[in-house]
Amino acid sequence: MTANAAQAAVSAATEYVLEVSGVIKTFPGVKALDEVSFDVKPGEVHALVGENGAGKSTLMKVLAGNYKPDGGTIRHMGEPVRHNNPLEAKERGILLIHQELSLVSELSVAENIYLGSMPLKSFGRVDWRMLNEKTNRVLKDMHCSFRASDIVGSLSIAKQQMVEIARADAFHCNVVIFDEPTASLTDQEKEALFETIRKLKAQDVGIVYISHKMSEIFEITDRITVLRDGKTQGTMNTADTDADDITHRMIGRSLDSYFERAESEPGDELLRVEGLTITGLIDDISFDIRAGEVVGMYGLVGAGRSEVAETIFGIRKPDAGTIFWRGQPQQITSPKAAMKLGIGLVPEDRKGQGLVLGMGGRDNTTLPLVNELNVFGFMQRGRETALFDKYKKSLQIRTTGPKQPVVNLSGGNQQKFVIAKWLATEPKLLILDEPTRGIDVGSKSEIHKLIARLAEEGLAVLVISSEMPEIMGISQRILTMCEGRLTGDFSHSDVTENKLLNAASPQD
Amino acid sequence: MDALIKRMNLPDLARQQGILIAFVIFLVVVALNSDTFLTIGNVLQVLRQVSIVGTMALGVTFVVLSGRLDLSVGSMLSLTTVVVVGLHDKIGPGPAILVALLVGLLVGAVNGILIGYVRLNSLIVTLGMLSALQGVTLIYTGGKNVGIADPDATWFAIFGRGYFLDVPVPVWIFLGGALVLGVVLAKTAYGRQIYAVGGNEVASSASGINAKRIVFSAYVLSGLTVAVAAVILGSRVMGSQNNVGQGYELQVLAGIILGGTSLLGGSGTILKTVIGITILGFIKNGLLLLGFAYYVQWLVTWGVIIGAVWLDVASKRGSLFE
Ligand SMILES: Nc1ncnc2c1ncn2[C@@H]1O[C@H](COP(=O)(O)OP(=O)(O)OP(=O)(O)O)[C@@H](O)[C@H]1O
Ligand SMILES: [Mg+2]
């Protein structure tokens, strides 16, 4: 069905493209969705907000055919539907862009977009010319800078996301669901995404938008539905409400401050890097961090920030340059060596580098400590459980118990375990790479407070974030990177958004 | 059938233990048709029969949990068995056992270095080792069978033929080994690291775990348990052909899979391996008691494994077909 025909059908039957009523979904030990109802009009952007574990992703997966609901009804263009799998949903016109991207990185852009429904010639051969032409047309419409034949794995996260969105165009979808789409995007990339969303909107596509970032929600959405503990807490017009009201409905209390900066006076120099270089990735990076100091690092995706962090942590080998720890030059050849000095790294990629997904929360929390938390090789379950309980409480992690495999947790709660495991090592220097990605406003402010408090006790912190308010709100000093080089070093008292943006953008 | 699975609405535990339930049904069916099947004598007999494959499977479980495979254990069993039997009369039982254990450790270490440190694909390395060891075995024996001249005059007999408290010694070795290694896996820092590396090697390394050493150690352990199995086998038969271990690698893997340990690594236990291996043993024994030809067991074993894996997947996704 084409978008136009779909449109006609909508107006004939109902004013909604999507109506959800009384949907229930239970997992062992958790009622993730408890009679949820909400609806989406054509041409509107409908925000879905709620704490980590509130049930947002679950609801969207039910809509997109990934899960079957235990009860309730879903109407798509007035017709009750029950998808058996995501392809069915997509062919009906409902597309979910996942919290975790779901592309095949070895395949080309075109293959990814049309996976499962490639144009064919006789004898089942793929019609490559047609495939690439079709894809390039879609990409051109979206002003993408990459081509149909590019391999997805070689693209940045932002571009990969554009590939996912291109599917919406390609399949003439009239419901597109974005699950935390901007979590890995910089502000500029976000603007490009919003441009795309506005275009979809103009084509009368109904859009569901999940995000933990209030500013985005108030910028792009028309209505907001709040989800709490699997139940809807009402739907409002975005124009009639404000961030405080939404926050209050989400977490049941108001937040006095979103950010908190450590008040500590930085102490002695802890880490200094001089001339750190990895050919093609980072170029002549020099800076230092003192005990008790919170240093932010801002830059566009691909600027080389994560590579700097990984080099300091011994995951990457530098081609040139020296790392000094308390003034002494060090050879940090493995994470283990870095940990011995007292360095921890909360990695950007929680599923790849952060967690053992099949393990429980407790064992993940204590993984960096396996060699400490044992007597004659036997793990000390009591101490492990104590650590688990401590961080479960202080980071407000929603899990059914120490053994619940983290693969079954919501994205934000998984992220909290990545933070927990590195806090548990009690490092001297903690490097956080996009630490609050996917974490709800309430917990986020708790984590910021925690970082400030630890810094005041002498912890040195290097925070990499693409979120400007976060970087500006919690750092005492901000470094900027652009195309592998360090381009700025600002004190928090004289930094402005514009200065940061300028320093982080390529000058040509 | 789909509807049936859903409607059965068994408690989660029971659904996960589908294999066990099917097995109990099998036991009942065979027991109704055979007077000897569930006698203590026959049960011990089955346990003794599985003790060799079972002992090997203990070490291989570590390898599988760490996310790898070991296809060389059958050939390794051949080699270590001819070594221990062949050296018995020459240097005495004690030294012969020691040499066999060292050979097992050495072969495991070679696998471990190539897979853990050089980071080659485990399937290819151990498949290559499978055939390489066949060659080494033939070179060692010159193609002749080896044997122990006077089986009744050596204390070496105890490992395969002895009894302790009315239970065969090989059963003690198998179950004792299972207990020790089960505790190692479940309770120690080493065991935790095996699971972590099998679950997510990148994240484990980024948490300061020496993944290379862990993988290496799993293969060394695998080599060790194979050598122990060889001692049992050599002592039981008191002689050996060059290819006694042929096909054992598949039986070992079959038992591990049947028990429910994931071939992808990171999930499984020693108890599961013991259960899987034992079930396979009872199925073979039951079929023989029911009068089926020897080779039927191979077909049935295959069917049982497919059934077990299918049931497992079906209970996870809630339907038999996708
Ligand atoms: N496959 C699963 N098995 C068991 N429990 C699950 C599964 N998926 C989700 N849950 C549970 O359902 C609840 C809702 O999770 P969901 O992922 O929908 O949250 P969310 O609102 O998207 O949170 P976040 O903001 O962190 O992404 C959580 O308590 C989670 O632990
Ligand atoms: Mg989610």
Tab-separated table of N, CA and C in Angstrom, chain A residues 28 68 313 315 335-336 339 345 350-359 362-363 366-371 374 376-381 384 421-422, chain B residues 6 12 183-184 186-210 213 266-267 317-319 322:
chain	number	residue	atom	x	y	z
A	28	PRO	N	8.686	-12.897	33.278
A	28	PRO	CA	8.814	-13.551	34.591
A	28	PRO	C	9.184	-12.535	35.676
A	68	LYS	N	4.634	-10.484	21.399
A	68	LYS	CA	3.177	-10.591	21.320
A	68	LYS	C	2.602	-10.157	22.669
A	313	PHE	N	43.337	3.816	28.785
A	313	PHE	CA	42.927	2.627	29.521
A	313	PHE	C	43.614	1.356	29.021
A	315	ILE	N	43.461	-0.137	26.054
A	315	ILE	CA	42.793	-0.964	25.040
A	315	ILE	C	43.448	-0.748	23.678
A	335	PRO	N	44.017	-3.155	29.879
A	335	PRO	CA	43.112	-2.603	30.886
A	335	PRO	C	43.552	-2.994	32.289
A	336	LYS	N	44.098	-4.202	32.392
A	336	LYS	CA	44.544	-4.665	33.690
A	336	LYS	C	45.620	-3.733	34.268
A	339	MET	N	44.023	-0.579	35.370
A	339	MET	CA	43.275	-0.755	36.611
A	339	MET	C	44.209	-0.793	37.813
A	345	LEU	N	37.286	2.718	33.248
A	345	LEU	CA	36.664	3.280	32.048
A	345	LEU	C	35.250	2.725	31.874
A	350	ARG	N	27.826	-0.212	25.686
A	350	ARG	CA	27.563	-1.020	26.878
A	350	ARG	C	27.411	-2.498	26.567
A	351	LYS	N	26.836	-2.819	25.408
A	351	LYS	CA	26.642	-4.243	25.107
A	351	LYS	C	27.938	-4.897	24.645
A	352	GLY	N	28.738	-4.154	23.895
A	352	GLY	CA	29.969	-4.728	23.376
A	352	GLY	C	31.060	-4.785	24.426
A	353	GLN	N	31.344	-3.632	25.042
A	353	GLN	CA	32.495	-3.569	25.943
A	353	GLN	C	32.125	-3.552	27.410
A	354	GLY	N	30.838	-3.284	27.688
A	354	GLY	CA	30.496	-3.031	29.080
A	354	GLY	C	30.048	-4.244	29.860
A	355	LEU	N	29.148	-5.043	29.283
A	355	LEU	CA	28.474	-6.056	30.084
A	355	LEU	C	28.621	-7.455	29.495
A	356	VAL	N	28.555	-8.443	30.377
A	356	VAL	CA	28.374	-9.817	29.928
A	356	VAL	C	26.869	-10.049	30.040
A	357	LEU	N	26.180	-9.985	28.905
A	357	LEU	CA	24.722	-9.871	28.939
A	357	LEU	C	24.022	-11.043	29.605
A	358	GLY	N	24.596	-12.236	29.474
A	358	GLY	CA	23.941	-13.398	30.052
A	358	GLY	C	24.126	-13.515	31.561
A	359	MET	N	25.014	-12.717	32.118
A	359	MET	CA	25.285	-12.791	33.563
A	359	MET	C	24.321	-11.911	34.338
A	362	ARG	N	24.661	-8.849	39.669
A	362	ARG	CA	25.694	-8.925	40.700
A	362	ARG	C	27.043	-9.297	40.098
A	363	ASP	N	27.053	-10.340	39.293
A	363	ASP	CA	28.325	-10.792	38.744
A	363	ASP	C	28.914	-9.757	37.781
A	366	THR	N	30.664	-7.035	39.894
A	366	THR	CA	31.934	-7.384	40.531
A	366	THR	C	32.962	-7.938	39.544
A	367	LEU	N	32.630	-7.917	38.248
A	367	LEU	CA	33.555	-8.523	37.277
A	367	LEU	C	34.976	-7.939	37.323
A	368	PRO	N	35.124	-6.604	37.412
A	368	PRO	CA	36.504	-6.097	37.462
A	368	PRO	C	37.197	-6.448	38.785
A	369	LEU	N	36.421	-6.970	39.733
A	369	LEU	CA	36.989	-7.247	41.054
A	369	LEU	C	37.156	-8.741	41.322
A	370	VAL	N	36.988	-9.591	40.271
A	370	VAL	CA	37.058	-11.046	40.537
A	370	VAL	C	38.324	-11.431	41.255
A	371	ASN	N	39.397	-10.752	40.952
A	371	ASN	CA	40.655	-11.153	41.574
A	371	ASN	C	40.850	-10.586	42.974
A	374	ASN	N	37.913	-12.565	46.531
A	374	ASN	CA	37.926	-14.007	46.780
A	374	ASN	C	38.935	-14.362	47.850
A	376	PHE	N	41.358	-17.495	48.727
A	376	PHE	CA	41.929	-18.693	48.118
A	376	PHE	C	41.180	-19.079	46.846
A	377	GLY	N	40.808	-18.078	46.075
A	377	GLY	CA	40.152	-18.373	44.806
A	377	GLY	C	38.644	-18.519	44.889
A	378	PHE	N	38.091	-18.638	46.094
A	378	PHE	CA	36.651	-18.773	46.213
A	378	PHE	C	35.986	-17.406	46.331
A	379	MET	N	35.007	-17.167	45.452
A	379	MET	CA	34.341	-15.872	45.456
A	379	MET	C	33.620	-15.653	46.780
A	380	GLN	N	33.631	-14.412	47.230
A	380	GLN	CA	32.934	-14.084	48.473
A	380	GLN	C	31.553	-13.538	48.133
A	381	ARG	N	30.588	-14.427	48.095
A	381	ARG	CA	29.237	-14.068	47.680
A	381	ARG	C	28.667	-12.930	48.523
A	384	GLU	N	30.054	-9.688	47.455
A	384	GLU	CA	29.521	-9.357	46.129
A	384	GLU	C	28.094	-8.830	46.230
A	421	LYS	N	29.736	-1.076	37.968
A	421	LYS	CA	30.905	-1.953	38.071
A	421	LYS	C	32.191	-1.149	38.172
A	422	TRP	N	32.215	0.021	37.545
A	422	TRP	CA	33.448	0.800	37.637
A	422	TRP	C	33.515	1.629	38.902
B	6	LYS	N	1.670	-24.289	24.850
B	6	LYS	CA	1.241	-23.113	25.603
B	6	LYS	C	0.237	-23.489	26.670
B	12	ASP	N	7.675	-22.610	34.960
B	12	ASP	CA	8.869	-22.342	34.165
B	12	ASP	C	9.929	-23.423	34.308
B	183	VAL	N	32.453	-27.378	41.529
B	183	VAL	CA	32.672	-26.348	42.546
B	183	VAL	C	33.585	-25.248	41.996
B	184	VAL	N	34.625	-25.662	41.277
B	184	VAL	CA	35.536	-24.680	40.688
B	184	VAL	C	34.752	-23.714	39.797
B	186	ALA	N	31.470	-23.078	39.733
B	186	ALA	CA	30.388	-22.307	40.345
B	186	ALA	C	30.878	-21.329	41.403
B	187	LYS	N	31.982	-21.664	42.054
B	187	LYS	CA	32.324	-20.885	43.248
B	187	LYS	C	33.597	-20.056	43.141
B	188	THR	N	34.445	-20.366	42.197
B	188	THR	CA	35.742	-19.695	42.238
B	188	THR	C	35.852	-18.543	41.241
B	189	ALA	N	36.854	-17.727	41.480
B	189	ALA	CA	37.129	-16.605	40.589
B	189	ALA	C	37.483	-17.127	39.203
B	190	TYR	N	38.158	-18.271	39.167
B	190	TYR	CA	38.518	-18.847	37.874
B	190	TYR	C	37.267	-19.222	37.075
B	191	GLY	N	36.344	-19.903	37.752
B	191	GLY	CA	35.101	-20.292	37.092
B	191	GLY	C	34.343	-19.078	36.564
B	192	ARG	N	34.293	-18.052	37.386
B	192	ARG	CA	33.595	-16.828	36.983
B	192	ARG	C	34.199	-16.265	35.705
B	193	GLN	N	35.523	-16.341	35.633
B	193	GLN	CA	36.185	-15.776	34.456
B	193	GLN	C	35.924	-16.619	33.205
B	194	ILE	N	35.781	-17.939	33.396
B	194	ILE	CA	35.412	-18.799	32.264
B	194	ILE	C	34.065	-18.341	31.688
B	195	TYR	N	33.079	-18.174	32.574
B	195	TYR	CA	31.762	-17.728	32.118
B	195	TYR	C	31.846	-16.355	31.456
B	196	ALA	N	32.621	-15.476	32.062
B	196	ALA	CA	32.692	-14.105	31.544
B	196	ALA	C	33.294	-14.083	30.146
B	197	VAL	N	34.390	-14.826	29.980
B	197	VAL	CA	35.049	-14.832	28.669
B	197	VAL	C	34.131	-15.454	27.613
B	198	GLY	N	33.420	-16.512	27.991
B	198	GLY	CA	32.502	-17.132	27.047
B	198	GLY	C	31.307	-16.249	26.742
B	199	GLY	N	30.893	-15.471	27.725
B	199	GLY	CA	29.727	-14.606	27.541
B	199	GLY	C	30.046	-13.384	26.716
B	200	ASN	N	31.155	-12.740	27.002
B	200	ASN	CA	31.561	-11.555	26.251
B	200	ASN	C	33.047	-11.319	26.470
B	201	GLU	N	33.811	-11.764	25.507
B	201	GLU	CA	35.267	-11.719	25.657
B	201	GLU	C	35.782	-10.279	25.692
B	202	VAL	N	35.206	-9.426	24.856
B	202	VAL	CA	35.661	-8.033	24.804
B	202	VAL	C	35.426	-7.349	26.147
B	203	ALA	N	34.210	-7.520	26.660
B	203	ALA	CA	33.899	-6.875	27.938
B	203	ALA	C	34.749	-7.461	29.065
B	204	SER	N	35.048	-8.743	28.985
B	204	SER	CA	35.877	-9.356	30.020
B	204	SER	C	37.279	-8.763	30.004
B	205	SER	N	37.850	-8.649	28.810
B	205	SER	CA	39.181	-8.060	28.715
B	205	SER	C	39.153	-6.622	29.212
B	206	ALA	N	38.106	-5.903	28.859
B	206	ALA	CA	38.005	-4.513	29.296
B	206	ALA	C	37.766	-4.408	30.797
B	207	SER	N	37.455	-5.540	31.451
B	207	SER	CA	37.307	-5.538	32.904
B	207	SER	C	38.564	-6.052	33.578
B	208	GLY	N	39.642	-6.173	32.818
B	208	GLY	CA	40.913	-6.568	33.407
B	208	GLY	C	41.144	-8.067	33.463
B	209	ILE	N	40.262	-8.848	32.833
B	209	ILE	CA	40.458	-10.299	32.833
B	209	ILE	C	41.415	-10.672	31.707
B	210	ASN	N	42.325	-11.571	31.996
B	210	ASN	CA	43.264	-12.032	30.982
B	210	ASN	C	42.598	-13.151	30.176
B	213	ARG	N	44.675	-16.045	28.695
B	213	ARG	CA	45.121	-17.071	29.624
B	213	ARG	C	43.964	-17.983	30.020
B	266	GLY	N	29.383	-19.296	27.689
B	266	GLY	CA	28.848	-18.415	28.717
B	266	GLY	C	27.702	-18.966	29.531
B	267	SER	N	27.081	-20.059	29.085
B	267	SER	CA	25.937	-20.567	29.834
B	267	SER	C	25.940	-22.085	29.883
B	317	ARG	N	10.801	-19.505	22.773
B	317	ARG	CA	10.030	-18.573	21.944
B	317	ARG	C	8.536	-18.862	21.989
B	318	GLY	N	8.142	-19.893	22.733
B	318	GLY	CA	6.723	-20.146	22.938
B	318	GLY	C	6.023	-20.804	21.776
B	319	SER	N	6.761	-21.266	20.770
B	319	SER	CA	6.115	-22.010	19.691
B	319	SER	C	7.133	-22.933	19.044
B	322	GLU	N	9.040	-20.936	13.990
B	322	GLU	CA	9.138	-19.468	14.043
B	322	GLU	C	8.023	-18.856	13.212
